[in-house]
Short mmCIF file of C-alpha atoms in Angstrom, two decimals:
data_model
loop_
_atom_site.label_atom_id
_atom_site.label_comp_id
_atom_site.label_asym_id
_atom_site.label_seq_id
_atom_site.Cartn_x
_atom_site.Cartn_y
_atom_site.Cartn_z
CA UNK A 152 -20.98 -0.49 -15.57
CA UNK A 153 -24.14 -2.27 -14.54
CA UNK A 154 -25.33 -0.94 -11.22
CA UNK A 155 -27.29 -2.39 -8.37
CA UNK A 156 -29.19 0.87 -8.03
CA UNK A 157 -30.57 2.88 -10.94
CA UNK A 158 -31.16 6.62 -11.13
CA UNK A 159 -34.86 6.01 -10.52
CA UNK A 160 -34.07 3.88 -7.45
CA UNK A 161 -32.04 6.75 -6.04
CA UNK A 162 -34.82 9.27 -6.56
CA UNK A 163 -37.48 7.07 -5.00
CA UNK A 164 -35.42 6.01 -1.99
CA UNK A 165 -34.14 9.58 -1.29
CA UNK A 166 -30.98 8.04 0.13
CA UNK A 167 -32.68 6.24 3.01
CA UNK A 168 -30.52 5.82 6.11
CA UNK A 169 -31.68 2.21 6.34
CA UNK A 170 -30.30 1.31 2.93
CA UNK A 171 -27.47 -1.28 3.22
CA UNK A 172 -24.12 -0.66 1.57
CA UNK A 173 -23.60 -2.70 -1.60
CA UNK A 174 -20.85 -2.97 -4.17
CA UNK A 175 -21.13 -2.15 -7.89
CA UNK A 176 -21.38 -4.87 -10.50
CA UNK A 177 -19.32 -4.32 -13.65
CA UNK A 178 -20.57 -5.23 -17.11
CA UNK A 179 -18.75 -4.90 -20.43
CA UNK A 180 -21.77 -4.00 -22.58
CA UNK A 181 -22.56 -0.64 -21.01
CA UNK A 182 -23.09 2.14 -23.55
CA UNK A 183 -21.69 5.68 -23.53
CA UNK A 184 -25.07 7.27 -22.69
CA UNK A 185 -25.28 5.18 -19.53
CA UNK A 186 -21.73 6.18 -18.60
CA UNK A 187 -22.58 9.86 -19.06
CA UNK A 188 -25.74 9.64 -16.95
CA UNK A 189 -23.82 7.82 -14.22
CA UNK A 190 -21.05 10.46 -14.25
CA UNK A 191 -23.60 13.26 -13.89
CA UNK A 192 -25.33 11.44 -11.03
CA UNK A 193 -22.02 10.81 -9.24
CA UNK A 194 -21.06 14.47 -9.59
CA UNK A 195 -24.40 15.54 -8.11
CA UNK A 196 -23.96 13.11 -5.21
CA UNK A 197 -20.44 14.37 -4.47
CA UNK A 198 -21.62 17.99 -4.48
CA UNK A 199 -24.51 17.13 -2.17
CA UNK A 200 -22.17 15.24 0.18
CA UNK A 201 -19.93 18.29 0.30
CA UNK A 202 -22.85 20.52 1.26
CA UNK A 203 -23.88 18.11 4.02
CA UNK A 204 -20.32 18.09 5.35
CA UNK A 205 -20.21 21.87 5.49
CA UNK A 206 -23.49 21.92 7.41
CA UNK A 207 -22.18 19.27 9.85
CA UNK A 208 -24.71 16.64 8.71
CA UNK A 209 -22.03 13.96 8.82
CA UNK A 210 -24.27 10.89 8.85
CA UNK A 211 -26.19 12.13 5.84
CA UNK A 212 -22.99 13.00 3.99
CA UNK A 213 -21.58 9.54 4.65
CA UNK A 214 -24.71 7.85 3.29
CA UNK A 215 -24.48 9.93 0.12
CA UNK A 216 -20.81 9.03 -0.30
CA UNK A 217 -21.66 5.34 0.09
CA UNK A 218 -24.26 5.66 -2.65
CA UNK A 219 -21.77 7.41 -4.95
CA UNK A 220 -19.32 4.58 -4.25
CA UNK A 221 -21.94 2.08 -5.36
CA UNK A 222 -22.03 3.89 -8.68
CA UNK A 223 -18.27 3.41 -9.07
CA UNK A 224 -16.80 6.70 -7.85
CA UNK A 225 -13.18 6.38 -6.65
CA UNK A 226 -13.43 9.91 -5.17
CA UNK A 227 -16.28 8.99 -2.83
CA UNK A 228 -14.56 5.72 -1.85
CA UNK A 229 -11.36 7.64 -1.09
CA UNK A 230 -13.33 10.18 0.97
CA UNK A 231 -14.87 7.35 2.99
CA UNK A 232 -11.39 5.94 3.51
CA UNK A 233 -10.27 9.35 4.80
CA UNK A 234 -13.28 9.64 7.13
CA UNK A 235 -12.72 6.20 8.64
CA UNK A 236 -8.99 6.84 9.05
CA UNK A 237 -9.41 10.08 10.98
CA UNK A 238 -12.99 10.06 12.23
CA UNK A 239 -15.41 12.93 11.75
CA UNK A 240 -16.26 14.01 15.27
CA UNK A 241 -16.35 12.76 18.84
CA UNK A 242 -19.19 10.38 18.00
CA UNK A 243 -17.33 8.57 15.21
CA UNK A 244 -13.99 7.02 16.07
CA UNK A 245 -11.54 5.83 13.38
CA UNK A 246 -12.10 2.40 11.85
CA UNK A 247 -8.76 1.44 10.28
CA UNK A 248 -9.86 -1.81 8.64
CA UNK A 249 -12.85 -0.10 7.01
CA UNK A 250 -10.64 2.81 5.98
CA UNK A 251 -8.29 0.42 4.16
CA UNK A 252 -11.24 -1.36 2.54
CA UNK A 253 -12.59 1.88 1.07
CA UNK A 254 -9.13 2.92 -0.12
CA UNK A 255 -8.72 -0.45 -1.86
CA UNK A 256 -12.15 -0.01 -3.50
CA UNK A 257 -11.05 3.41 -4.77
CA UNK A 258 -7.84 1.96 -6.21
CA UNK A 259 -9.73 -0.89 -7.88
CA UNK A 260 -12.06 1.61 -9.55
CA UNK A 261 -9.03 3.53 -10.78
CA UNK A 262 -7.16 0.55 -12.22
CA UNK A 263 -10.18 -0.51 -14.28
CA UNK A 264 -9.48 2.42 -16.62
CA UNK A 265 -6.40 2.82 -18.87
CA UNK A 266 -3.39 3.89 -16.81
CA UNK A 267 -2.80 6.89 -19.08
CA UNK A 268 -6.04 8.31 -17.62
CA UNK A 269 -5.15 7.71 -13.97
CA UNK A 270 -5.53 10.61 -11.55
CA UNK A 271 -2.05 10.67 -10.03
CA UNK A 272 -3.06 13.20 -7.35
CA UNK A 273 -5.86 10.96 -6.09
CA UNK A 274 -3.70 7.83 -6.14
CA UNK A 275 -0.95 9.60 -4.19
CA UNK A 276 -3.41 10.79 -1.54
CA UNK A 277 -4.71 7.24 -1.14
CA UNK A 278 -1.27 5.60 -1.01
CA UNK A 279 -0.02 8.19 1.50
CA UNK A 280 -2.87 7.30 3.87
CA UNK A 281 -2.38 3.56 3.29
CA UNK A 282 1.29 4.02 4.23
CA UNK A 283 0.14 5.65 7.46
CA UNK A 284 -2.15 2.68 8.14
CA UNK A 285 0.65 0.19 7.48
CA UNK A 286 3.15 2.04 9.67
CA UNK A 287 1.05 2.95 12.69
CA UNK A 288 -2.30 1.16 12.77
CA UNK A 289 -1.96 -2.34 11.31
CA UNK A 290 -0.63 -5.48 12.92
CA UNK A 291 0.87 -7.91 10.43
CA UNK A 292 -0.50 -11.06 12.07
CA UNK A 293 -3.88 -9.67 13.05
CA UNK A 294 -4.50 -7.87 9.74
CA UNK A 295 -2.68 -10.31 7.46
CA UNK A 296 -5.40 -10.61 4.79
CA UNK A 297 -5.88 -6.84 4.55
CA UNK A 298 -2.12 -6.26 4.63
CA UNK A 299 -1.26 -8.66 1.82
CA UNK A 300 -4.20 -7.59 -0.34
CA UNK A 301 -3.05 -3.99 -0.14
CA UNK A 302 0.53 -4.89 -1.04
CA UNK A 303 -0.73 -6.79 -4.08
CA UNK A 304 -2.74 -3.78 -5.30
CA UNK A 305 0.18 -1.40 -4.68
CA UNK A 306 2.58 -3.64 -6.62
CA UNK A 307 0.15 -3.64 -9.56
CA UNK A 308 0.02 0.16 -9.52
CA UNK A 309 3.81 0.42 -9.25
CA UNK A 310 4.30 -1.85 -12.27
CA UNK A 311 1.91 0.24 -14.35
CA UNK A 312 3.42 3.57 -13.35
CA UNK A 313 6.38 2.79 -15.62
CA UNK A 314 4.08 2.90 -18.64
CA UNK A 315 2.67 6.34 -17.93
CA UNK A 316 3.55 9.28 -20.18
CA UNK A 317 3.08 12.31 -17.95
CA UNK A 318 3.84 16.00 -17.90
CA UNK A 319 7.03 17.01 -16.09
CA UNK A 320 5.11 18.45 -13.13
CA UNK A 321 3.82 14.95 -12.30
CA UNK A 322 7.23 13.28 -12.21
CA UNK A 323 7.68 14.24 -8.57
CA UNK A 324 4.34 12.67 -7.67
CA UNK A 325 5.22 9.50 -9.56
CA UNK A 326 8.47 9.30 -7.59
CA UNK A 327 6.57 9.91 -4.36
CA UNK A 328 4.20 7.06 -5.21
CA UNK A 329 7.11 4.71 -5.83
CA UNK A 330 8.70 5.74 -2.53
CA UNK A 331 5.53 5.04 -0.56
CA UNK A 332 4.92 1.70 -2.26
CA UNK A 333 8.57 0.62 -1.89
CA UNK A 334 8.48 1.57 1.80
CA UNK A 335 5.32 -0.49 2.44
CA UNK A 336 6.87 -3.49 0.65
CA UNK A 337 10.10 -3.03 2.64
CA UNK A 338 8.14 -2.82 5.88
CA UNK A 339 6.43 -6.10 4.98
CA UNK A 340 9.79 -7.75 4.25
CA UNK A 341 11.20 -6.47 7.55
CA UNK A 342 8.33 -7.96 9.55
CA UNK A 343 8.70 -11.26 7.71
CA UNK A 344 12.44 -11.07 8.39
CA UNK A 345 11.75 -10.94 12.13
CA UNK A 346 9.91 -14.25 11.73
CA UNK A 347 12.43 -16.00 9.47
CA UNK A 348 15.63 -14.30 10.61
CA UNK A 349 16.42 -13.36 7.00
CA UNK A 350 16.58 -9.59 6.46
CA UNK A 351 18.10 -9.67 2.99
CA UNK A 352 14.82 -8.84 1.20
CA UNK A 353 14.04 -6.03 3.65
CA UNK A 354 17.49 -4.49 3.15
CA UNK A 355 17.09 -4.64 -0.64
CA UNK A 356 13.62 -3.05 -0.49
CA UNK A 357 14.69 -0.22 1.82
CA UNK A 358 17.68 0.39 -0.45
CA UNK A 359 15.33 0.55 -3.45
CA UNK A 360 13.15 3.06 -1.63
CA UNK A 361 16.20 5.16 -0.83
CA UNK A 362 17.38 5.07 -4.46
CA UNK A 363 14.07 6.40 -5.80
CA UNK A 364 14.13 9.67 -3.82
CA UNK A 365 14.24 12.40 -2.88
CA UNK A 366 11.31 13.87 -4.79
CA UNK A 367 10.94 17.25 -3.02
CA UNK A 368 7.58 16.24 -1.54
CA UNK A 369 7.79 16.43 2.24
CA UNK A 370 6.00 13.23 3.28
CA UNK A 371 7.76 11.03 0.73
CA UNK A 372 11.18 12.56 1.44
CA UNK A 373 10.77 11.74 5.13
CA UNK A 374 10.23 8.11 4.11
CA UNK A 375 13.46 8.20 2.09
CA UNK A 376 15.37 9.28 5.21
CA UNK A 377 13.57 6.63 7.26
CA UNK A 378 14.45 4.00 4.63
CA UNK A 379 18.12 5.03 4.83
CA UNK A 380 18.06 4.60 8.62
CA UNK A 381 16.35 1.22 8.31
CA UNK A 382 18.91 0.12 5.73
CA UNK A 383 21.81 1.06 8.03
CA UNK A 384 20.24 -0.79 10.96
CA UNK A 385 19.32 -3.98 9.11
CA UNK A 386 22.26 -4.28 6.70
CA UNK A 387 24.64 -5.70 9.37
CA UNK A 388 22.12 -8.49 10.02
CA UNK A 389 22.46 -9.79 6.47
CA UNK A 390 25.16 -12.46 6.16
CA UNK A 391 27.90 -11.40 3.75
CA UNK A 392 28.63 -15.00 2.77
CA UNK A 393 26.46 -17.89 1.68
CA UNK A 394 25.30 -19.99 4.69
CA UNK A 395 26.93 -23.13 3.25
CA UNK A 396 30.09 -24.75 4.58
CA UNK A 397 32.72 -24.46 1.87
CA UNK A 398 34.37 -27.71 3.02
CA UNK A 399 31.60 -30.23 3.74
CA UNK A 400 28.72 -28.37 2.02
CA UNK A 401 26.59 -28.30 5.18
CA UNK A 402 23.75 -25.78 4.65
CA UNK A 403 22.60 -23.73 7.62
CA UNK A 404 18.82 -23.32 7.40
CA UNK A 405 17.92 -21.77 10.74
CA UNK A 406 19.09 -18.57 12.40
CA UNK A 407 21.10 -20.33 15.16
CA UNK A 408 23.03 -22.45 12.65
CA UNK A 409 23.74 -19.41 10.48
CA UNK A 410 25.26 -17.47 13.38
CA UNK A 411 27.37 -20.50 14.37
CA UNK A 412 29.11 -20.53 11.00
CA UNK A 413 32.77 -19.49 11.00
CA UNK A 414 33.77 -16.99 8.31
CA UNK A 415 37.24 -17.39 6.88
CA UNK A 416 39.38 -14.53 8.22
CA UNK A 417 41.70 -14.59 5.19
CA UNK A 418 39.33 -14.39 2.23
CA UNK A 419 36.14 -13.37 4.12
CA UNK A 420 33.96 -14.72 1.32
CA UNK A 421 33.18 -18.24 2.57
CA UNK A 422 32.02 -19.86 5.81
CA UNK A 423 32.64 -23.17 7.55
CA UNK A 424 30.46 -25.12 9.95
CA UNK A 425 33.27 -26.18 12.32
CA UNK A 426 36.90 -25.47 13.19
CA UNK A 427 37.92 -28.70 11.48
CA UNK A 428 36.31 -27.60 8.21
CA UNK A 429 37.87 -24.16 8.64
CA UNK A 430 41.34 -25.72 9.03
CA UNK A 431 40.80 -27.75 5.87
CA UNK A 432 39.78 -24.60 4.01
CA UNK A 433 42.75 -22.59 5.32
CA UNK A 434 45.11 -25.17 3.85
CA UNK A 435 43.92 -24.01 0.43
CA UNK A 436 45.28 -20.54 1.20
#
């Protein structure tokens, strides 16, 4: 990975507080020696950040974590996501958009390596906090770009989880990941359903979430119960018949027209747009 800052730059700047945050630049021709040196440097930075945290030097610790993130560390990016989600002290309030941004950076660092080498524990910690952001701190309309970007990344991770060959002790964590991701996707579909009046996708997603669990991990299992409740609440809002008149083929495209359709009381599998069409259909019975 080609980096904006080199090891020499770091030593000379001594992690200046005035140094702006920058993102890493990836290159394909990096050699193993460079990777090793970068890993050692990142490890030193993480240890130093930990010491600063323990001595309550929060600003200094945050600057060090930002520098480690520049060098491609998903751990430092995840830590910055955690800090911005919860805040460090009375002087630093949570910044939810920045928290999500750092969590996405951490996930992007992770997915650049083969999925067989993924740290499932780290990914689960990140996705758990992203679920919290989606449920309690984000507004779909206001945070639309952040929201959809996160869903895209989570779907990519979910698709690649199926290819992982893991020890049995990690199966629960894999299930927990799928529960969290399915719940976030279902939540997205539910919000979109409120706009379109079509809750079919939301019902299917909550049902999928429910089918994955339980996994015996407390946070994920609570989501399974929540998904079951959501499914029971939204399922009656999904039409059980196609919104097309079986007699004249009129197609109801808006919510008002859909609710005005008359379902055949005999077969209960078709709908009609008017009493006249319903009478014509009943003659077939």
